[in-house]
């Protein structure tokens, strides 16, 4: 009947006449054709072929972003990692005329991310904007890594390291016998 057609349903009633619903895919584009009220079976096939040809010959898929693309990174609070990549959760496509060139801009919205984080957790969103600044699509940005929550000791260690570099001073402690050694075990 038609190359690429992978589903169809024909029918006839006295009020709707000859009808045909068909779906087909070519070049990763799927179109659905619905023809109703046609006087003969041959004409409904011709009209369906004409509609599918028009769709496949006139339009193309414009890939805007692919699943798993890294678009930015986000800060992680109280995690063993301080930053993680923000990953596109699904392919982002736009149906455009074959001769049309579209330009897009992007806006990344970051969430306040606090550990623990699992793979696939939503950590932000990506807004795809057209040339006029109108939102064309909005999709989730997700984590592709697992981040455990920092332990108290590692948080304390981080604070000690930060403070020691900020003040450029040694960290010491007092023991029963007097001044202790440099707290190198906090930095291991």
PDB file of C-alpha atoms in Angstrom:
ATOM      1  CA  UNK A   1       0.000   0.000   0.000  1.00  0.00           C
ATOM      2  CA  UNK A   2       2.591   2.597   1.118  1.00  0.00           C
ATOM      3  CA  UNK A   3       6.192   2.193   2.270  1.00  0.00           C
ATOM      4  CA  UNK A   4       6.513   2.999   5.971  1.00  0.00           C
ATOM      5  CA  UNK A   5       2.860   2.414   6.873  1.00  0.00           C
ATOM      6  CA  UNK A   6       2.705   0.236   9.977  1.00  0.00           C
ATOM      7  CA  UNK A   7      -0.954   0.523  10.923  1.00  0.00           C
ATOM      8  CA  UNK A   8      -4.272   1.232   9.285  1.00  0.00           C
ATOM      9  CA  UNK A   9      -7.998   0.810   9.629  1.00  0.00           C
ATOM     10  CA  UNK A  10     -10.475   0.945   6.781  1.00  0.00           C
ATOM     11  CA  UNK A  11     -14.198   1.353   7.037  1.00  0.00           C
ATOM     12  CA  UNK A  12     -17.438   2.236   5.332  1.00  0.00           C
ATOM     13  CA  UNK A  13     -20.780   3.493   6.593  1.00  0.00           C
ATOM     14  CA  UNK A  14     -23.584   5.111   4.663  1.00  0.00           C
ATOM     15  CA  UNK A  15     -23.124   8.399   6.522  1.00  0.00           C
ATOM     16  CA  UNK A  16     -19.275   8.534   6.675  1.00  0.00           C
ATOM     17  CA  UNK A  17     -18.714   6.822   3.296  1.00  0.00           C
ATOM     18  CA  UNK A  18     -15.271   5.275   2.688  1.00  0.00           C
ATOM     19  CA  UNK A  19     -12.783   5.986   5.503  1.00  0.00           C
ATOM     20  CA  UNK A  20      -9.134   5.167   6.130  1.00  0.00           C
ATOM     21  CA  UNK A  21      -6.928   5.918   9.119  1.00  0.00           C
ATOM     22  CA  UNK A  22      -3.235   5.141   8.575  1.00  0.00           C
ATOM     23  CA  UNK A  23      -0.016   5.676  10.495  1.00  0.00           C
ATOM     24  CA  UNK A  24       3.456   5.573   9.033  1.00  0.00           C
ATOM     25  CA  UNK A  25       7.047   6.337   9.936  1.00  0.00           C
ATOM     26  CA  UNK A  26       9.988   7.507   7.795  1.00  0.00           C
ATOM     27  CA  UNK A  27      13.195   9.250   8.864  1.00  0.00           C
ATOM     28  CA  UNK A  28      12.115   9.064  12.528  1.00  0.00           C
ATOM     29  CA  UNK A  29       8.910  11.033  11.831  1.00  0.00           C
ATOM     30  CA  UNK A  30       5.489   9.501  12.403  1.00  0.00           C
ATOM     31  CA  UNK A  31       2.395  10.863  10.710  1.00  0.00           C
ATOM     32  CA  UNK A  32      -1.228   9.846  11.116  1.00  0.00           C
ATOM     33  CA  UNK A  33      -3.620  10.314   8.217  1.00  0.00           C
ATOM     34  CA  UNK A  34      -7.409  10.312   8.611  1.00  0.00           C
ATOM     35  CA  UNK A  35      -9.539  10.319   5.457  1.00  0.00           C
ATOM     36  CA  UNK A  36     -13.346  10.309   5.704  1.00  0.00           C
ATOM     37  CA  UNK A  37     -16.307  10.846   3.397  1.00  0.00           C
ATOM     38  CA  UNK A  38     -14.663   9.547   0.202  1.00  0.00           C
ATOM     39  CA  UNK A  39     -16.829   8.106  -2.586  1.00  0.00           C
ATOM     40  CA  UNK A  40     -14.684   5.025  -3.467  1.00  0.00           C
ATOM     41  CA  UNK A  41     -12.094   2.737  -1.946  1.00  0.00           C
ATOM     42  CA  UNK A  42      -9.550   3.760  -4.588  1.00  0.00           C
ATOM     43  CA  UNK A  43     -10.032   7.452  -3.815  1.00  0.00           C
ATOM     44  CA  UNK A  44      -9.559   6.923  -0.071  1.00  0.00           C
ATOM     45  CA  UNK A  45      -6.233   5.142  -0.766  1.00  0.00           C
ATOM     46  CA  UNK A  46      -5.165   7.939  -3.135  1.00  0.00           C
ATOM     47  CA  UNK A  47      -6.104  10.644  -0.592  1.00  0.00           C
ATOM     48  CA  UNK A  48      -4.239   8.833   2.187  1.00  0.00           C
ATOM     49  CA  UNK A  49      -1.121   8.483   0.026  1.00  0.00           C
ATOM     50  CA  UNK A  50      -1.340  12.167  -0.896  1.00  0.00           C
ATOM     51  CA  UNK A  51      -1.565  13.230   2.764  1.00  0.00           C
ATOM     52  CA  UNK A  52       1.352  11.024   3.870  1.00  0.00           C
ATOM     53  CA  UNK A  53       3.496  12.173   0.924  1.00  0.00           C
ATOM     54  CA  UNK A  54       2.789  15.792   1.834  1.00  0.00           C
ATOM     55  CA  UNK A  55       3.820  15.237   5.455  1.00  0.00           C
ATOM     56  CA  UNK A  56       7.009  13.283   4.713  1.00  0.00           C
ATOM     57  CA  UNK A  57       8.071  15.595   1.859  1.00  0.00           C
ATOM     58  CA  UNK A  58       7.349  18.858   3.688  1.00  0.00           C
ATOM     59  CA  UNK A  59       8.505  18.334   7.281  1.00  0.00           C
ATOM     60  CA  UNK A  60      11.589  17.221   9.184  1.00  0.00           C
ATOM     61  CA  UNK A  61      12.575  16.680  12.801  1.00  0.00           C
ATOM     62  CA  UNK A  62      14.879  19.333  14.236  1.00  0.00           C
ATOM     63  CA  UNK A  63      16.947  17.847  17.089  1.00  0.00           C
ATOM     64  CA  UNK A  64      17.346  20.466  19.805  1.00  0.00           C
ATOM     65  CA  UNK A  65      18.916  18.348  22.566  1.00  0.00           C
ATOM     66  CA  UNK A  66      19.578  14.651  23.001  1.00  0.00           C
ATOM     67  CA  UNK A  67      18.859  12.513  26.032  1.00  0.00           C
ATOM     68  CA  UNK A  68      21.880  12.389  28.380  1.00  0.00           C
ATOM     69  CA  UNK A  69      23.401  15.662  27.054  1.00  0.00           C
ATOM     70  CA  UNK A  70      25.070  17.666  29.832  1.00  0.00           C
ATOM     71  CA  UNK A  71      23.780  21.247  29.855  1.00  0.00           C
ATOM     72  CA  UNK A  72      25.160  22.625  33.122  1.00  0.00           C
ATOM     73  CA  UNK A  73      26.083  21.620  36.654  1.00  0.00           C
ATOM     74  CA  UNK A  74      24.400  22.261  39.976  1.00  0.00           C
ATOM     75  CA  UNK A  75      25.763  22.683  43.493  1.00  0.00           C
ATOM     76  CA  UNK A  76      24.977  19.890  45.939  1.00  0.00           C
ATOM     77  CA  UNK A  77      24.497  20.826  49.574  1.00  0.00           C
ATOM     78  CA  UNK A  78      25.775  18.442  52.245  1.00  0.00           C
ATOM     79  CA  UNK A  79      26.900  15.855  49.694  1.00  0.00           C
ATOM     80  CA  UNK A  80      30.162  13.959  49.235  1.00  0.00           C
ATOM     81  CA  UNK A  81      30.329  15.684  45.829  1.00  0.00           C
ATOM     82  CA  UNK A  82      30.004  19.458  45.721  1.00  0.00           C
ATOM     83  CA  UNK A  83      28.674  19.667  42.118  1.00  0.00           C
ATOM     84  CA  UNK A  84      27.004  17.288  39.686  1.00  0.00           C
ATOM     85  CA  UNK A  85      26.146  17.511  35.979  1.00  0.00           C
ATOM     86  CA  UNK A  86      22.609  18.378  34.871  1.00  0.00           C
ATOM     87  CA  UNK A  87      21.496  15.833  32.257  1.00  0.00           C
ATOM     88  CA  UNK A  88      18.719  16.138  29.645  1.00  0.00           C
ATOM     89  CA  UNK A  89      16.072  13.538  30.591  1.00  0.00           C
ATOM     90  CA  UNK A  90      14.695  12.931  27.069  1.00  0.00           C
ATOM     91  CA  UNK A  91      15.262  13.838  23.435  1.00  0.00           C
ATOM     92  CA  UNK A  92      13.988  17.315  22.617  1.00  0.00           C
ATOM     93  CA  UNK A  93      12.729  17.680  19.046  1.00  0.00           C
ATOM     94  CA  UNK A  94      10.721  20.144  17.021  1.00  0.00           C
ATOM     95  CA  UNK A  95       8.767  19.435  13.833  1.00  0.00           C
ATOM     96  CA  UNK A  96       9.678  22.075  11.223  1.00  0.00           C
ATOM     97  CA  UNK A  97       9.328  22.578   7.495  1.00  0.00           C
ATOM     98  CA  UNK A  98      12.312  21.142   5.599  1.00  0.00           C
ATOM     99  CA  UNK A  99      13.451  24.548   4.312  1.00  0.00           C
ATOM    100  CA  UNK A 100      12.955  26.260   7.698  1.00  0.00           C
ATOM    101  CA  UNK A 101      15.904  27.139   9.914  1.00  0.00           C
ATOM    102  CA  UNK A 102      14.964  27.698  13.544  1.00  0.00           C
ATOM    103  CA  UNK A 103      17.206  29.120  16.212  1.00  0.00           C
ATOM    104  CA  UNK A 104      16.668  28.421  19.874  1.00  0.00           C
ATOM    105  CA  UNK A 105      17.994  29.726  23.139  1.00  0.00           C
ATOM    106  CA  UNK A 106      17.955  27.936  26.461  1.00  0.00           C
ATOM    107  CA  UNK A 107      17.245  28.786  30.056  1.00  0.00           C
ATOM    108  CA  UNK A 108      18.479  26.436  32.769  1.00  0.00           C
ATOM    109  CA  UNK A 109      16.521  26.481  36.030  1.00  0.00           C
ATOM    110  CA  UNK A 110      18.434  24.944  38.931  1.00  0.00           C
ATOM    111  CA  UNK A 111      16.777  23.508  42.014  1.00  0.00           C
ATOM    112  CA  UNK A 112      18.307  23.685  45.491  1.00  0.00           C
ATOM    113  CA  UNK A 113      19.819  20.217  45.576  1.00  0.00           C
ATOM    114  CA  UNK A 114      20.533  18.557  48.908  1.00  0.00           C
ATOM    115  CA  UNK A 115      22.125  15.126  49.350  1.00  0.00           C
ATOM    116  CA  UNK A 116      21.337  12.277  49.190  1.00  0.00           C
ATOM    117  CA  UNK A 117      20.646  12.172  45.439  1.00  0.00           C
ATOM    118  CA  UNK A 118      19.796   9.143  43.313  1.00  0.00           C
ATOM    119  CA  UNK A 119      20.315   8.622  39.596  1.00  0.00           C
ATOM    120  CA  UNK A 120      17.341  10.062  37.761  1.00  0.00           C
ATOM    121  CA  UNK A 121      16.358  12.556  40.474  1.00  0.00           C
ATOM    122  CA  UNK A 122      15.078  15.835  39.040  1.00  0.00           C
ATOM    123  CA  UNK A 123      17.590  18.605  39.774  1.00  0.00           C
ATOM    124  CA  UNK A 124      16.312  21.333  37.473  1.00  0.00           C
ATOM    125  CA  UNK A 125      14.603  22.093  34.188  1.00  0.00           C
ATOM    126  CA  UNK A 126      15.539  23.262  30.714  1.00  0.00           C
ATOM    127  CA  UNK A 127      13.360  25.779  28.914  1.00  0.00           C
ATOM    128  CA  UNK A 128      13.795  25.884  25.146  1.00  0.00           C
ATOM    129  CA  UNK A 129      12.932  29.337  23.819  1.00  0.00           C
ATOM    130  CA  UNK A 130      12.222  30.452  20.256  1.00  0.00           C
ATOM    131  CA  UNK A 131      13.665  33.640  18.750  1.00  0.00           C
ATOM    132  CA  UNK A 132      10.873  35.692  20.380  1.00  0.00           C
ATOM    133  CA  UNK A 133      11.615  34.283  23.847  1.00  0.00           C
ATOM    134  CA  UNK A 134       8.499  32.102  23.906  1.00  0.00           C
ATOM    135  CA  UNK A 135       8.889  28.745  25.689  1.00  0.00           C
ATOM    136  CA  UNK A 136       8.702  25.974  23.065  1.00  0.00           C
ATOM    137  CA  UNK A 137       9.410  23.077  25.441  1.00  0.00           C
ATOM    138  CA  UNK A 138      10.212  22.586  29.092  1.00  0.00           C
ATOM    139  CA  UNK A 139      11.879  19.350  30.176  1.00  0.00           C
ATOM    140  CA  UNK A 140      13.377  17.951  33.351  1.00  0.00           C
ATOM    141  CA  UNK A 141      17.096  17.914  33.997  1.00  0.00           C
ATOM    142  CA  UNK A 142      18.179  14.924  36.060  1.00  0.00           C
ATOM    143  CA  UNK A 143      21.165  13.540  37.915  1.00  0.00           C
ATOM    144  CA  UNK A 144      23.166  10.769  36.287  1.00  0.00           C
ATOM    145  CA  UNK A 145      25.053   9.990  39.497  1.00  0.00           C
ATOM    146  CA  UNK A 146      24.274   8.981  43.038  1.00  0.00           C
ATOM    147  CA  UNK A 147      25.521  11.339  45.745  1.00  0.00           C
ATOM    148  CA  UNK A 148      25.602  10.250  49.366  1.00  0.00           C
ATOM    149  CA  UNK A 149      25.065  12.627  52.235  1.00  0.00           C
ATOM    150  CA  UNK A 150      28.263  13.734  53.946  1.00  0.00           C
ATOM    151  CA  UNK A 151      28.946  12.353  57.381  1.00  0.00           C
ATOM    152  CA  UNK A 152      29.356  14.680  60.330  1.00  0.00           C
ATOM    153  CA  UNK A 153      33.104  14.018  60.358  1.00  0.00           C
ATOM    154  CA  UNK A 154      33.549  14.875  56.675  1.00  0.00           C
ATOM    155  CA  UNK A 155      31.450  18.056  57.089  1.00  0.00           C
ATOM    156  CA  UNK A 156      33.590  18.995  60.098  1.00  0.00           C
ATOM    157  CA  UNK A 157      36.713  18.233  58.061  1.00  0.00           C
ATOM    158  CA  UNK A 158      35.491  20.498  55.242  1.00  0.00           C
ATOM    159  CA  UNK A 159      34.825  23.333  57.703  1.00  0.00           C
ATOM    160  CA  UNK A 160      38.252  22.902  59.297  1.00  0.00           C
ATOM    161  CA  UNK A 161      39.999  22.946  55.923  1.00  0.00           C
ATOM    162  CA  UNK A 162      38.037  26.013  54.798  1.00  0.00           C
ATOM    163  CA  UNK A 163      38.650  27.885  58.030  1.00  0.00           C
ATOM    164  CA  UNK A 164      42.354  26.976  58.149  1.00  0.00           C
ATOM    165  CA  UNK A 165      42.911  28.258  54.613  1.00  0.00           C
ATOM    166  CA  UNK A 166      40.762  31.331  55.234  1.00  0.00           C
ATOM    167  CA  UNK A 167      42.622  32.305  58.399  1.00  0.00           C
ATOM    168  CA  UNK A 168      45.966  30.804  57.339  1.00  0.00           C
ATOM    169  CA  UNK A 169      46.434  29.458  60.843  1.00  0.00           C
ATOM    170  CA  UNK A 170      47.218  26.093  62.353  1.00  0.00           C
ATOM    171  CA  UNK A 171      44.596  24.008  64.072  1.00  0.00           C
ATOM    172  CA  UNK A 172      45.759  22.721  67.428  1.00  0.00           C
ATOM    173  CA  UNK A 173      44.142  21.178  70.443  1.00  0.00           C
ATOM    174  CA  UNK A 174      44.890  21.016  74.081  1.00  0.00           C
ATOM    175  CA  UNK A 175      45.596  17.723  75.789  1.00  0.00           C
ATOM    176  CA  UNK A 176      46.339  16.975  79.445  1.00  0.00           C
ATOM    177  CA  UNK A 177      50.020  17.338  78.714  1.00  0.00           C
ATOM    178  CA  UNK A 178      49.739  20.636  76.870  1.00  0.00           C
ATOM    179  CA  UNK A 179      49.440  21.685  73.246  1.00  0.00           C
ATOM    180  CA  UNK A 180      48.740  18.882  70.777  1.00  0.00           C
ATOM    181  CA  UNK A 181      49.956  18.279  67.273  1.00  0.00           C
ATOM    182  CA  UNK A 182      48.533  19.646  64.043  1.00  0.00           C
ATOM    183  CA  UNK A 183      45.178  17.973  63.387  1.00  0.00           C
ATOM    184  CA  UNK A 184      46.300  16.229  60.206  1.00  0.00           C
ATOM    185  CA  UNK A 185      43.826  13.406  60.682  1.00  0.00           C
ATOM    186  CA  UNK A 186      41.001  15.854  59.874  1.00  0.00           C
ATOM    187  CA  UNK A 187      42.512  16.439  56.431  1.00  0.00           C
ATOM    188  CA  UNK A 188      43.152  12.826  55.425  1.00  0.00           C
TER     189      UNK A 188
END
